[in-house]
Coordinates of C-alpha atoms in Angstrom, one line a residue:
M62 CA -72.1 22.2 -1.7
G63 CA -74.7 21.1 0.7
P64 CA -78.3 20.1 0.5
R65 CA -80.3 22.8 -1.2
F66 CA -83.1 24.5 0.8
E67 CA -86.6 22.8 -0.1
S68 CA -89.5 23.6 1.7
S69 CA -92.3 24.3 -0.9
N70 CA -92.9 21.0 -2.4
N71 CA -96.7 21.3 -3.1
I72 CA -97.5 23.8 -0.7
T73 CA -99.6 26.0 -2.8
N74 CA -100.9 23.2 -4.5
S75 CA -101.3 20.5 -2.1
N76 CA -105.0 19.2 -2.1
N77 CA -104.3 18.1 1.6
S78 CA -103.1 21.6 2.8
P79 CA -105.5 23.7 4.9
T80 CA -105.0 26.7 2.9
A81 CA -105.9 25.0 -0.4
N82 CA -109.3 23.8 1.0
N83 CA -110.0 27.1 2.4
N84 CA -112.6 28.9 0.1
N85 CA -112.4 32.3 1.7
G86 CA -108.8 33.1 1.3
K87 CA -108.5 33.4 5.2
Q88 CA -106.0 31.7 7.2
P89 CA -106.9 27.9 8.2
P90 CA -108.2 26.9 11.5
A91 CA -105.1 26.3 13.5
K92 CA -106.1 23.3 15.4
T93 CA -107.3 21.4 12.1
A94 CA -104.1 22.4 10.3
L95 CA -102.1 21.3 12.8
R96 CA -103.8 18.2 13.4
E97 CA -103.4 17.6 9.3
W98 CA -99.4 18.5 9.7
L99 CA -99.1 15.9 12.7
Q100 CA -101.0 13.1 10.8
S101 CA -98.7 14.0 7.5
L102 CA -95.8 13.3 9.6
N103 CA -97.2 10.0 11.2
L104 CA -96.7 11.6 14.9
P105 CA -99.3 10.8 17.5
L106 CA -102.1 13.0 17.9
G107 CA -101.5 13.0 21.6
L108 CA -98.7 16.0 20.5
L109 CA -101.8 18.2 19.2
S110 CA -102.7 19.3 22.7
S111 CA -99.3 20.7 23.5
T112 CA -98.4 21.4 20.0
Y113 CA -101.7 23.8 20.0
Q114 CA -100.8 25.4 23.4
N115 CA -97.3 26.3 21.8
Y116 CA -99.0 27.5 18.7
L117 CA -101.1 29.9 20.8
S118 CA -98.5 31.0 23.3
C119 CA -96.9 33.6 21.1
H120 CA -98.4 35.8 18.1
S121 CA -95.5 34.9 15.6
R122 CA -91.9 33.6 15.4
V123 CA -88.8 35.4 15.1
W124 CA -85.5 33.5 13.6
L125 CA -82.1 35.1 13.4
L126 CA -80.2 33.5 10.8
D127 CA -76.6 33.5 11.5
N128 CA -74.6 33.9 8.2
S129 CA -71.3 34.6 9.8
S130 CA -68.0 32.6 9.0
R131 CA -68.7 30.4 11.8
M132 CA -71.4 28.7 10.0
K133 CA -68.9 27.1 7.7
Y134 CA -67.6 24.9 10.4
R135 CA -68.3 21.2 9.7
D136 CA -69.6 20.1 13.3
S137 CA -73.2 19.8 12.4
H138 CA -75.8 17.0 11.2
V139 CA -78.2 16.7 8.3
G140 CA -80.8 14.5 7.5
R141 CA -81.2 12.5 4.3
G142 CA -84.0 9.9 3.5
C143 CA -83.0 6.4 3.1
Q144 CA -83.4 4.1 -0.2
A145 CA -87.0 2.7 -0.1
S146 CA -85.5 -0.6 -0.4
V147 CA -83.4 -0.3 3.1
A148 CA -85.9 1.6 5.3
P149 CA -89.0 3.0 3.7
G150 CA -89.6 6.7 5.2
A151 CA -86.6 6.3 7.5
I152 CA -84.4 9.4 7.9
E153 CA -80.4 8.9 8.2
R154 CA -78.1 11.1 10.0
L155 CA -75.1 12.6 8.1
D156 CA -72.3 14.0 10.2
G157 CA -70.0 16.6 9.3
G158 CA -72.4 19.1 7.7
T159 CA -71.7 22.7 7.9
R160 CA -73.7 24.7 10.7
W161 CA -75.2 26.5 7.4
E162 CA -76.5 23.3 5.9
E163 CA -78.2 22.5 9.2
L164 CA -79.7 25.6 9.6
Q165 CA -81.2 25.4 6.1
E166 CA -82.7 22.1 7.0
C167 CA -84.2 23.6 10.4
V168 CA -85.5 26.5 8.3
A169 CA -86.9 24.4 5.5
F170 CA -89.0 22.2 8.1
H171 CA -90.3 25.3 10.0
T172 CA -91.2 27.0 6.5
K173 CA -93.3 24.2 5.3
M174 CA -94.9 23.6 8.6
A175 CA -95.6 27.2 9.1
S176 CA -96.8 27.9 5.8
K177 CA -99.4 24.6 6.1
C178 CA -100.4 25.6 9.6
W179 CA -100.3 29.4 9.6
I180 CA -97.8 30.5 12.0
P181 CA -96.7 33.9 11.5
T182 CA -92.9 34.0 11.3
N183 CA -90.3 36.7 10.6
H184 CA -86.8 35.8 9.4
W185 CA -83.5 38.2 9.7
L186 CA -80.0 37.6 8.6
V187 CA -77.8 38.7 11.4
N188 CA -75.4 40.0 8.8
D189 CA -76.7 41.9 5.8
P190 CA -74.8 40.5 2.9
T191 CA -75.4 43.8 0.8
I192 CA -72.9 45.9 2.7
S193 CA -69.3 45.9 3.1
T194 CA -67.8 44.2 6.1
K195 CA -66.3 47.6 6.7
D196 CA -69.6 49.3 6.9
E197 CA -71.4 50.0 10.5
W198 CA -73.6 46.8 11.2
R199 CA -77.2 46.6 10.4
H200 CA -79.6 43.8 10.4
S201 CA -81.0 42.8 7.0
L202 CA -84.6 43.2 5.6
K203 CA -87.3 41.1 7.1
I204 CA -88.2 38.2 5.4
P205 CA -91.6 37.3 6.4
L206 CA -93.9 34.2 6.4
C207 CA -97.5 34.1 6.9
Q208 CA -97.9 37.8 7.1
G209 CA -100.3 38.5 4.4
T210 CA -103.2 36.1 3.1
P211 CA -103.0 32.4 2.4
R212 CA -102.6 33.5 -1.4
D213 CA -99.1 35.1 -0.3
I214 CA -97.7 31.9 0.9
G215 CA -96.0 30.7 -2.6
T216 CA -94.1 34.0 -3.0
E217 CA -93.1 34.2 0.8
V218 CA -91.8 30.5 0.6
R219 CA -90.1 31.4 -2.6
Q220 CA -88.3 34.5 -1.3
I221 CA -87.1 32.3 2.0
E222 CA -85.7 29.6 -0.4
R223 CA -83.9 32.2 -2.5
V224 CA -82.3 33.8 0.7
M225 CA -81.2 30.2 2.1
N226 CA -80.0 28.9 -1.3
E227 CA -78.3 31.9 -2.5
I228 CA -76.8 33.6 0.4
V229 CA -73.1 33.7 0.9
V230 CA -71.7 33.2 4.4
L231 CA -69.5 35.9 5.3
E232 CA -65.7 35.7 5.2
D233 CA -65.0 37.7 8.3
A234 CA -65.6 36.4 11.7
R235 CA -68.3 39.4 12.8
C236 CA -71.1 38.1 14.6
P237 CA -72.6 41.1 16.2
L238 CA -75.6 39.0 17.9
P239 CA -75.9 41.4 20.8
S240 CA -76.2 44.1 18.9
C241 CA -78.8 42.6 16.3
V242 CA -81.1 41.4 19.2
H243 CA -81.2 44.9 20.7
T244 CA -81.9 46.6 17.4
L245 CA -84.5 44.0 16.7
F246 CA -85.9 44.6 20.4
K247 CA -86.3 48.1 19.9
G248 CA -88.3 47.5 16.8
F249 CA -90.7 45.5 18.9
E250 CA -91.2 47.7 21.5
R251 CA -92.9 50.4 19.2

């Protein structure tokens, strides 16, 4: 079994989180939240301008999470923190992870960042694991993040963690991505 999806470390209880410091229960100021996030990662603040432009470029983000059998291939990479005695704070690249493990890591990072910086995001699994493979394809339920109030963040993050940790990658090779994208776009047109 690969690494567990973990994004909620102190999301709702962090004293340096913009959502924790906001006494009105409203979303945090985006530029302030992004600045704090960049500082927490020890990234140069010179990235703030382009990061903020990217933040403003679209209303929300959409993630289509492929849970087809191809996600079991071991041709991906994941990161692991190095021991403090080797290189404090360094990340070691591990080869041979599954595509699903790599996706878990990407979604965990985005979930943590989005929850702290208030980046509205919707996640869908490409294949709904609750239906039989013989049934007609339909996309799974939307898994929202930053769609309600900052008080909802903890619940939303736990839902994403549950899906990413408990989802079973399907055994068959179906990956109806064109149909999935077409169906989702029809929903956006409304």
